[in-house]
Amino acid sequence: MKRNKITVILVAASLLMGFYSACTDLEPEIYSDILVDEYYKTPEQFSSLIADAYSQLAGEYGYVYREGYWSMQEYTSDEVIVPTRGTDWFDNGVPIAMHTHTWEEDTRDVNNGWSFAYGGVGKCNNILDMIVSLKGKDESLYDDATIKGIAETKVLRAFYHLLAMDLYGNVAISASTTAPVKQSSRQEVFAWIEKEILDNINQLDLRVRYGSVTKPVAHAILAKLYLNAEVYTGTPRWQNVADQCDSIINGNYGYGLNDDYFTTFKKENTNNKEIIFPVVFDAVKAEGNMFHLMTLHYVHQEIYGFTTQPWNGPCTLKSFYDKYSDDDRRKEQWFTGPIQKDGVTLTYSNSTLENVPAVIVPEVTTIQDPTAANTFEGARFVKFEIESGIAHHANSDFPIYRYADILLMKAEALMRLNGGTATQPAVDLANEVRKRTGLASYTTTTLTLSELLDERGRELAWEGHRRQDQIRFGTFSSGAWEFMTSGESRNRTVFPIPQWVLDANPGVYTQNNWR
């Protein structure tokens, strides 16, 4: 057999994305004249090839981008608001439009969400083409590592399709770089995602490789897909949810709950036992975690010594803040009260205020104040450990899926299968999560579906699940939170396909019924 020589330049996965904590040498490794059949023989080696597809999750335009996928899931819900304070955060009215559900097909965040999801799809397709160019077209000759690498890439590609389908409904299935663009129904995309994962899950690496799609991650993606199946297809799949959660719970993968809720969100949370699939961040080499800048007040810079001033932007609403009792330890993920240094409350001045005490209050009285008198309004998000002395980007990894969510998803599935009433097994699952909060345990009487939605909100705040949860529980269109009315939410459970996508593909897409 001919042994082909190629020249390959590999950038270590830790440089592109930082998802291998064992890598400490972050200089690019250059390999020339490598024998193809002597490389890409382990999942770790394949991860350096696949790194670019994972890197789509990080970066300022990634999964938690404040003007893209994350804002679409969170700004539109009852747990995030971005008040305009003077001219800050007006952004041509986009944050207000997202919160009040008055977006259009050319709204900035709607555009960016599409680019993010299909950017990830495109990178996966390019990698699959590269594997064929390296390994040949005869799949019967592929070694085990190649088979696993292809499966990993295909499941990651299915994950990106899930994000697109969740946001936009009837989208395109992009299974190659050469196939013509064709719009599919949400039901068809759902079925393709499901089949793509099921066809590849048994070829995935069984080990937990932090930051990579291995078998337990695929189970988590399927669980989330099935959790919202009735929204996506009209047909509930609750038993499938429970089964996929059981595959993780009983899979001996080493996942579990931390005794302290905030351990999951430490600055050094790589390989945390509660995180199943993260966006892996690094303040220098894998940027994008900017929650400290987004939410903290300008004067917090003096407290933490940031090298750049915070932006005083997104916060939560009082109605959501009030879902936490004072005894709930998770309430500490919200900062309210005086901003103090050495026991002294700092002061703040702007064009309207002069040397007023810097005290954050949970009430948000207006979504837009040209005088900026609302500068201290809204509880600030401090779930991730605040690192002193950093600049724009933090080091904490962001959990896309974590173990607490798996337990709560299974609890919901069991309740739905029981007509919406809690069974004792459902209560036990919810109480596993609840026992570290300092609150009383649930009973089959106190754990209602409405209470479970609130508990998911308290536990998973700002983790990118709230829009989906509200749609599934039927509260997204009610507008029952500040600065919303039910009329504004009508037909807004899917976003419009961006106008630039329609223009670039004439005659391909039929616009969603989103108005």
PDB file of N, CA, C and O in Angstrom, residues 156-214:
ATOM      1  N   LEU A 156     -21.006  16.705  16.809  1.00  0.00           N
ATOM      2  CA  LEU A 156     -20.844  18.139  17.042  1.00  0.00           C
ATOM      3  C   LEU A 156     -21.602  18.941  15.983  1.00  0.00           C
ATOM      4  O   LEU A 156     -22.254  19.951  16.285  1.00  0.00           O
ATOM      5  N   ARG A 157     -21.558  18.477  14.733  1.00  0.00           N
ATOM      6  CA  ARG A 157     -22.314  19.137  13.662  1.00  0.00           C
ATOM      7  C   ARG A 157     -23.820  19.061  13.936  1.00  0.00           C
ATOM      8  O   ARG A 157     -24.560  20.031  13.705  1.00  0.00           O
ATOM      9  N   ALA A 158     -24.286  17.925  14.450  1.00  0.00           N
ATOM     10  CA  ALA A 158     -25.706  17.799  14.804  1.00  0.00           C
ATOM     11  C   ALA A 158     -26.069  18.770  15.922  1.00  0.00           C
ATOM     12  O   ALA A 158     -27.169  19.353  15.929  1.00  0.00           O
ATOM     13  N   PHE A 159     -25.155  18.964  16.870  1.00  0.00           N
ATOM     14  CA  PHE A 159     -25.380  19.925  17.958  1.00  0.00           C
ATOM     15  C   PHE A 159     -25.567  21.334  17.405  1.00  0.00           C
ATOM     16  O   PHE A 159     -26.493  22.051  17.815  1.00  0.00           O
ATOM     17  N   TYR A 160     -24.721  21.732  16.476  1.00  0.00           N
ATOM     18  CA  TYR A 160     -24.873  23.072  15.878  1.00  0.00           C
ATOM     19  C   TYR A 160     -26.197  23.170  15.117  1.00  0.00           C
ATOM     20  O   TYR A 160     -26.849  24.230  15.132  1.00  0.00           O
ATOM     21  N   HIS A 161     -26.615  22.110  14.448  1.00  0.00           N
ATOM     22  CA  HIS A 161     -27.924  22.119  13.788  1.00  0.00           C
ATOM     23  C   HIS A 161     -29.049  22.277  14.812  1.00  0.00           C
ATOM     24  O   HIS A 161     -30.053  22.962  14.543  1.00  0.00           O
ATOM     25  N   LEU A 162     -28.904  21.632  15.978  1.00  0.00           N
ATOM     26  CA  LEU A 162     -29.911  21.765  17.023  1.00  0.00           C
ATOM     27  C   LEU A 162     -30.059  23.220  17.458  1.00  0.00           C
ATOM     28  O   LEU A 162     -31.176  23.727  17.637  1.00  0.00           O
ATOM     29  N   LEU A 163     -28.944  23.917  17.610  1.00  0.00           N
ATOM     30  CA  LEU A 163     -29.007  25.323  17.996  1.00  0.00           C
ATOM     31  C   LEU A 163     -29.746  26.139  16.937  1.00  0.00           C
ATOM     32  O   LEU A 163     -30.572  27.001  17.272  1.00  0.00           O
ATOM     33  N   ALA A 164     -29.457  25.879  15.674  1.00  0.00           N
ATOM     34  CA  ALA A 164     -30.113  26.609  14.590  1.00  0.00           C
ATOM     35  C   ALA A 164     -31.604  26.293  14.533  1.00  0.00           C
ATOM     36  O   ALA A 164     -32.448  27.193  14.398  1.00  0.00           O
ATOM     37  N   MET A 165     -31.940  25.007  14.622  1.00  0.00           N
ATOM     38  CA  MET A 165     -33.341  24.596  14.544  1.00  0.00           C
ATOM     39  C   MET A 165     -34.147  25.130  15.716  1.00  0.00           C
ATOM     40  O   MET A 165     -35.306  25.549  15.569  1.00  0.00           O
ATOM     41  N   ASP A 166     -33.540  25.158  16.903  1.00  0.00           N
ATOM     42  CA  ASP A 166     -34.224  25.684  18.076  1.00  0.00           C
ATOM     43  C   ASP A 166     -34.580  27.152  17.886  1.00  0.00           C
ATOM     44  O   ASP A 166     -35.681  27.586  18.234  1.00  0.00           O
ATOM     45  N   LEU A 167     -33.665  27.927  17.309  1.00  0.00           N
ATOM     46  CA  LEU A 167     -33.893  29.358  17.159  1.00  0.00           C
ATOM     47  C   LEU A 167     -34.798  29.694  15.992  1.00  0.00           C
ATOM     48  O   LEU A 167     -35.690  30.540  16.111  1.00  0.00           O
ATOM     49  N   TYR A 168     -34.563  29.043  14.838  1.00  0.00           N
ATOM     50  CA  TYR A 168     -35.182  29.504  13.591  1.00  0.00           C
ATOM     51  C   TYR A 168     -36.217  28.544  13.015  1.00  0.00           C
ATOM     52  O   TYR A 168     -36.866  28.898  12.028  1.00  0.00           O
ATOM     53  N   GLY A 169     -36.380  27.366  13.600  1.00  0.00           N
ATOM     54  CA  GLY A 169     -37.424  26.462  13.134  1.00  0.00           C
ATOM     55  C   GLY A 169     -37.068  25.739  11.869  1.00  0.00           C
ATOM     56  O   GLY A 169     -36.295  24.775  11.868  1.00  0.00           O
ATOM     57  N   ASN A 170     -37.618  26.177  10.746  1.00  0.00           N
ATOM     58  CA  ASN A 170     -37.419  25.520   9.452  1.00  0.00           C
ATOM     59  C   ASN A 170     -36.108  26.006   8.831  1.00  0.00           C
ATOM     60  O   ASN A 170     -36.040  27.103   8.277  1.00  0.00           O
ATOM     61  N   VAL A 171     -35.078  25.193   8.948  1.00  0.00           N
ATOM     62  CA  VAL A 171     -33.745  25.601   8.514  1.00  0.00           C
ATOM     63  C   VAL A 171     -33.186  24.585   7.527  1.00  0.00           C
ATOM     64  O   VAL A 171     -33.864  23.632   7.135  1.00  0.00           O
ATOM     65  N   ALA A 172     -31.945  24.798   7.135  1.00  0.00           N
ATOM     66  CA  ALA A 172     -31.306  23.896   6.177  1.00  0.00           C
ATOM     67  C   ALA A 172     -30.503  22.824   6.912  1.00  0.00           C
ATOM     68  O   ALA A 172     -29.876  23.093   7.938  1.00  0.00           O
ATOM     69  N   ILE A 173     -30.538  21.612   6.383  1.00  0.00           N
ATOM     70  CA  ILE A 173     -29.650  20.542   6.831  1.00  0.00           C
ATOM     71  C   ILE A 173     -28.412  20.593   5.952  1.00  0.00           C
ATOM     72  O   ILE A 173     -28.489  20.398   4.736  1.00  0.00           O
ATOM     73  N   SER A 174     -27.276  20.882   6.561  1.00  0.00           N
ATOM     74  CA  SER A 174     -26.028  21.002   5.809  1.00  0.00           C
ATOM     75  C   SER A 174     -25.143  19.815   6.156  1.00  0.00           C
ATOM     76  O   SER A 174     -24.392  19.847   7.133  1.00  0.00           O
ATOM     77  N   ALA A 175     -25.243  18.762   5.353  1.00  0.00           N
ATOM     78  CA  ALA A 175     -24.523  17.526   5.631  1.00  0.00           C
ATOM     79  C   ALA A 175     -23.260  17.378   4.798  1.00  0.00           C
ATOM     80  O   ALA A 175     -22.588  16.351   4.877  1.00  0.00           O
ATOM     81  N   SER A 176     -22.928  18.387   3.997  1.00  0.00           N
ATOM     82  CA  SER A 176     -21.683  18.353   3.227  1.00  0.00           C
ATOM     83  C   SER A 176     -21.383  19.762   2.749  1.00  0.00           C
ATOM     84  O   SER A 176     -22.235  20.658   2.823  1.00  0.00           O
ATOM     85  N   THR A 177     -20.179  19.949   2.252  1.00  0.00           N
ATOM     86  CA  THR A 177     -19.795  21.265   1.737  1.00  0.00           C
ATOM     87  C   THR A 177     -20.253  21.473   0.303  1.00  0.00           C
ATOM     88  O   THR A 177     -20.179  22.592  -0.216  1.00  0.00           O
ATOM     89  N   THR A 178     -20.755  20.421  -0.337  1.00  0.00           N
ATOM     90  CA  THR A 178     -21.105  20.522  -1.760  1.00  0.00           C
ATOM     91  C   THR A 178     -22.596  20.451  -2.037  1.00  0.00           C
ATOM     92  O   THR A 178     -23.029  20.812  -3.131  1.00  0.00           O
ATOM     93  N   ALA A 179     -23.388  19.984  -1.077  1.00  0.00           N
ATOM     94  CA  ALA A 179     -24.824  19.824  -1.323  1.00  0.00           C
ATOM     95  C   ALA A 179     -25.495  21.181  -1.487  1.00  0.00           C
ATOM     96  O   ALA A 179     -25.139  22.150  -0.807  1.00  0.00           O
ATOM     97  N   PRO A 180     -26.465  21.319  -2.377  1.00  0.00           N
ATOM     98  CA  PRO A 180     -27.186  22.587  -2.525  1.00  0.00           C
ATOM     99  C   PRO A 180     -27.989  22.907  -1.274  1.00  0.00           C
ATOM    100  O   PRO A 180     -28.423  22.011  -0.545  1.00  0.00           O
ATOM    101  N   VAL A 181     -28.188  24.191  -1.030  1.00  0.00           N
ATOM    102  CA  VAL A 181     -28.942  24.620   0.146  1.00  0.00           C
ATOM    103  C   VAL A 181     -30.424  24.338  -0.075  1.00  0.00           C
ATOM    104  O   VAL A 181     -30.980  24.686  -1.111  1.00  0.00           O
ATOM    105  N   LYS A 182     -31.040  23.696   0.922  1.00  0.00           N
ATOM    106  CA  LYS A 182     -32.463  23.354   0.835  1.00  0.00           C
ATOM    107  C   LYS A 182     -33.074  23.506   2.217  1.00  0.00           C
ATOM    108  O   LYS A 182     -32.545  22.990   3.195  1.00  0.00           O
ATOM    109  N   GLN A 183     -34.170  24.225   2.293  1.00  0.00           N
ATOM    110  CA  GLN A 183     -34.860  24.390   3.569  1.00  0.00           C
ATOM    111  C   GLN A 183     -35.628  23.120   3.918  1.00  0.00           C
ATOM    112  O   GLN A 183     -36.264  22.502   3.059  1.00  0.00           O
ATOM    113  N   SER A 184     -35.546  22.736   5.190  1.00  0.00           N
ATOM    114  CA  SER A 184     -36.304  21.583   5.682  1.00  0.00           C
ATOM    115  C   SER A 184     -37.230  22.037   6.795  1.00  0.00           C
ATOM    116  O   SER A 184     -36.991  23.057   7.450  1.00  0.00           O
ATOM    117  N   SER A 185     -38.276  21.264   7.030  1.00  0.00           N
ATOM    118  CA  SER A 185     -39.185  21.587   8.120  1.00  0.00           C
ATOM    119  C   SER A 185     -38.498  21.294   9.449  1.00  0.00           C
ATOM    120  O   SER A 185     -37.524  20.528   9.523  1.00  0.00           O
ATOM    121  N   ARG A 186     -39.014  21.900  10.501  1.00  0.00           N
ATOM    122  CA  ARG A 186     -38.449  21.658  11.824  1.00  0.00           C
ATOM    123  C   ARG A 186     -38.506  20.178  12.185  1.00  0.00           C
ATOM    124  O   ARG A 186     -37.574  19.633  12.792  1.00  0.00           O
ATOM    125  N   GLN A 187     -39.592  19.519  11.789  1.00  0.00           N
ATOM    126  CA  GLN A 187     -39.723  18.095  12.067  1.00  0.00           C
ATOM    127  C   GLN A 187     -38.646  17.288  11.334  1.00  0.00           C
ATOM    128  O   GLN A 187     -38.080  16.329  11.882  1.00  0.00           O
ATOM    129  N   GLU A 188     -38.364  17.675  10.089  1.00  0.00           N
ATOM    130  CA  GLU A 188     -37.330  16.968   9.323  1.00  0.00           C
ATOM    131  C   GLU A 188     -35.943  17.192   9.908  1.00  0.00           C
ATOM    132  O   GLU A 188     -35.129  16.269   9.982  1.00  0.00           O
ATOM    133  N   VAL A 189     -35.680  18.406  10.353  1.00  0.00           N
ATOM    134  CA  VAL A 189     -34.372  18.692  10.957  1.00  0.00           C
ATOM    135  C   VAL A 189     -34.232  17.929  12.271  1.00  0.00           C
ATOM    136  O   VAL A 189     -33.171  17.366  12.569  1.00  0.00           O
ATOM    137  N   PHE A 190     -35.301  17.898  13.061  1.00  0.00           N
ATOM    138  CA  PHE A 190     -35.298  17.128  14.306  1.00  0.00           C
ATOM    139  C   PHE A 190     -34.951  15.670  14.029  1.00  0.00           C
ATOM    140  O   PHE A 190     -34.086  15.084  14.701  1.00  0.00           O
ATOM    141  N   ALA A 191     -35.630  15.073  13.055  1.00  0.00           N
ATOM    142  CA  ALA A 191     -35.398  13.657  12.742  1.00  0.00           C
ATOM    143  C   ALA A 191     -33.967  13.428  12.268  1.00  0.00           C
ATOM    144  O   ALA A 191     -33.336  12.405  12.609  1.00  0.00           O
ATOM    145  N   TRP A 192     -33.421  14.355  11.485  1.00  0.00           N
ATOM    146  CA  TRP A 192     -32.040  14.207  10.995  1.00  0.00           C
ATOM    147  C   TRP A 192     -31.049  14.311  12.153  1.00  0.00           C
ATOM    148  O   TRP A 192     -30.104  13.515  12.239  1.00  0.00           O
ATOM    149  N   ILE A 193     -31.250  15.267  13.051  1.00  0.00           N
ATOM    150  CA  ILE A 193     -30.360  15.411  14.207  1.00  0.00           C
ATOM    151  C   ILE A 193     -30.387  14.135  15.048  1.00  0.00           C
ATOM    152  O   ILE A 193     -29.342  13.602  15.438  1.00  0.00           O
ATOM    153  N   GLU A 194     -31.588  13.650  15.326  1.00  0.00           N
ATOM    154  CA  GLU A 194     -31.734  12.435  16.128  1.00  0.00           C
ATOM    155  C   GLU A 194     -31.008  11.261  15.482  1.00  0.00           C
ATOM    156  O   GLU A 194     -30.226  10.547  16.129  1.00  0.00           O
ATOM    157  N   LYS A 195     -31.235  11.055  14.194  1.00  0.00           N
ATOM    158  CA  LYS A 195     -30.611   9.934  13.497  1.00  0.00           C
ATOM    159  C   LYS A 195     -29.090  10.093  13.444  1.00  0.00           C
ATOM    160  O   LYS A 195     -28.342   9.122  13.631  1.00  0.00           O
ATOM    161  N   GLU A 196     -28.627  11.301  13.189  1.00  0.00           N
ATOM    162  CA  GLU A 196     -27.192  11.540  13.092  1.00  0.00           C
ATOM    163  C   GLU A 196     -26.490  11.192  14.407  1.00  0.00           C
ATOM    164  O   GLU A 196     -25.407  10.594  14.410  1.00  0.00           O
ATOM    165  N   ILE A 197     -27.107  11.539  15.516  1.00  0.00           N
ATOM    166  CA  ILE A 197     -26.496  11.229  16.810  1.00  0.00           C
ATOM    167  C   ILE A 197     -26.593   9.738  17.108  1.00  0.00           C
ATOM    168  O   ILE A 197     -25.609   9.102  17.518  1.00  0.00           O
ATOM    169  N   LEU A 198     -27.761   9.155  16.900  1.00  0.00           N
ATOM    170  CA  LEU A 198     -27.925   7.729  17.180  1.00  0.00           C
ATOM    171  C   LEU A 198     -27.040   6.866  16.296  1.00  0.00           C
ATOM    172  O   LEU A 198     -26.534   5.820  16.731  1.00  0.00           O
ATOM    173  N   ASP A 199     -26.825   7.289  15.057  1.00  0.00           N
ATOM    174  CA  ASP A 199     -25.972   6.519  14.148  1.00  0.00           C
ATOM    175  C   ASP A 199     -24.500   6.568  14.543  1.00  0.00           C
ATOM    176  O   ASP A 199     -23.719   5.698  14.134  1.00  0.00           O
ATOM    177  N   ASN A 200     -24.117   7.564  15.320  1.00  0.00           N
ATOM    178  CA  ASN A 200     -22.698   7.756  15.627  1.00  0.00           C
ATOM    179  C   ASN A 200     -22.346   7.597  17.099  1.00  0.00           C
ATOM    180  O   ASN A 200     -21.162   7.530  17.432  1.00  0.00           O
ATOM    181  N   ILE A 201     -23.344   7.514  17.977  1.00  0.00           N
ATOM    182  CA  ILE A 201     -23.066   7.553  19.400  1.00  0.00           C
ATOM    183  C   ILE A 201     -22.208   6.377  19.867  1.00  0.00           C
ATOM    184  O   ILE A 201     -21.351   6.520  20.746  1.00  0.00           O
ATOM    185  N   ASN A 202     -22.412   5.213  19.271  1.00  0.00           N
ATOM    186  CA  ASN A 202     -21.645   4.045  19.714  1.00  0.00           C
ATOM    187  C   ASN A 202     -20.223   4.025  19.178  1.00  0.00           C
ATOM    188  O   ASN A 202     -19.422   3.168  19.586  1.00  0.00           O
ATOM    189  N   GLN A 203     -19.894   4.929  18.266  1.00  0.00           N
ATOM    190  CA  GLN A 203     -18.520   5.059  17.789  1.00  0.00           C
ATOM    191  C   GLN A 203     -17.744   6.129  18.563  1.00  0.00           C
ATOM    192  O   GLN A 203     -16.542   6.295  18.366  1.00  0.00           O
ATOM    193  N   LEU A 204     -18.433   6.849  19.444  1.00  0.00           N
ATOM    194  CA  LEU A 204     -17.773   7.900  20.193  1.00  0.00           C
ATOM    195  C   LEU A 204     -16.891   7.331  21.297  1.00  0.00           C
ATOM    196  O   LEU A 204     -17.115   6.210  21.785  1.00  0.00           O
ATOM    197  N   ASP A 205     -15.915   8.116  21.699  1.00  0.00           N
ATOM    198  CA  ASP A 205     -15.047   7.763  22.801  1.00  0.00           C
ATOM    199  C   ASP A 205     -15.888   7.608  24.062  1.00  0.00           C
ATOM    200  O   ASP A 205     -16.704   8.470  24.396  1.00  0.00           O
ATOM    201  N   LEU A 206     -15.705   6.510  24.777  1.00  0.00           N
ATOM    202  CA  LEU A 206     -16.467   6.269  25.996  1.00  0.00           C
ATOM    203  C   LEU A 206     -15.943   7.071  27.175  1.00  0.00           C
ATOM    204  O   LEU A 206     -16.661   7.290  28.144  1.00  0.00           O
ATOM    205  N   ARG A 207     -14.706   7.502  27.096  1.00  0.00           N
ATOM    206  CA  ARG A 207     -14.123   8.247  28.208  1.00  0.00           C
ATOM    207  C   ARG A 207     -14.649   9.677  28.250  1.00  0.00           C
ATOM    208  O   ARG A 207     -15.143  10.197  27.257  1.00  0.00           O
ATOM    209  N   VAL A 208     -14.524  10.270  29.408  1.00  0.00           N
ATOM    210  CA  VAL A 208     -14.806  11.698  29.534  1.00  0.00           C
ATOM    211  C   VAL A 208     -13.548  12.451  29.139  1.00  0.00           C
ATOM    212  O   VAL A 208     -12.516  12.351  29.792  1.00  0.00           O
ATOM    213  N   ARG A 209     -13.607  13.153  28.018  1.00  0.00           N
ATOM    214  CA  ARG A 209     -12.518  14.057  27.604  1.00  0.00           C
ATOM    215  C   ARG A 209     -13.085  15.457  27.675  1.00  0.00           C
ATOM    216  O   ARG A 209     -13.889  15.857  26.839  1.00  0.00           O
ATOM    217  N   TYR A 210     -12.690  16.175  28.667  1.00  0.00           N
ATOM    218  CA  TYR A 210     -13.289  17.465  28.978  1.00  0.00           C
ATOM    219  C   TYR A 210     -13.239  18.393  27.764  1.00  0.00           C
ATOM    220  O   TYR A 210     -12.196  18.584  27.148  1.00  0.00           O
ATOM    221  N   GLY A 211     -14.396  18.951  27.422  1.00  0.00           N
ATOM    222  CA  GLY A 211     -14.478  19.878  26.305  1.00  0.00           C
ATOM    223  C   GLY A 211     -14.705  19.213  24.965  1.00  0.00           C
ATOM    224  O   GLY A 211     -14.798  19.901  23.948  1.00  0.00           O
ATOM    225  N   SER A 212     -14.799  17.884  24.946  1.00  0.00           N
ATOM    226  CA  SER A 212     -14.972  17.158  23.684  1.00  0.00           C
ATOM    227  C   SER A 212     -16.294  16.398  23.691  1.00  0.00           C
ATOM    228  O   SER A 212     -16.826  16.043  24.748  1.00  0.00           O
ATOM    229  N   VAL A 213     -16.804  16.134  22.494  1.00  0.00           N
ATOM    230  CA  VAL A 213     -18.030  15.357  22.366  1.00  0.00           C
ATOM    231  C   VAL A 213     -17.676  13.873  22.462  1.00  0.00           C
ATOM    232  O   VAL A 213     -17.144  13.285  21.530  1.00  0.00           O
ATOM    233  N   THR A 214     -17.942  13.309  23.620  1.00  0.00           N
ATOM    234  CA  THR A 214     -17.815  11.872  23.809  1.00  0.00           C
ATOM    235  C   THR A 214     -19.214  11.309  24.055  1.00  0.00           C
ATOM    236  O   THR A 214     -20.210  12.030  23.947  1.00  0.00           O
TER     237      THR A 214
END
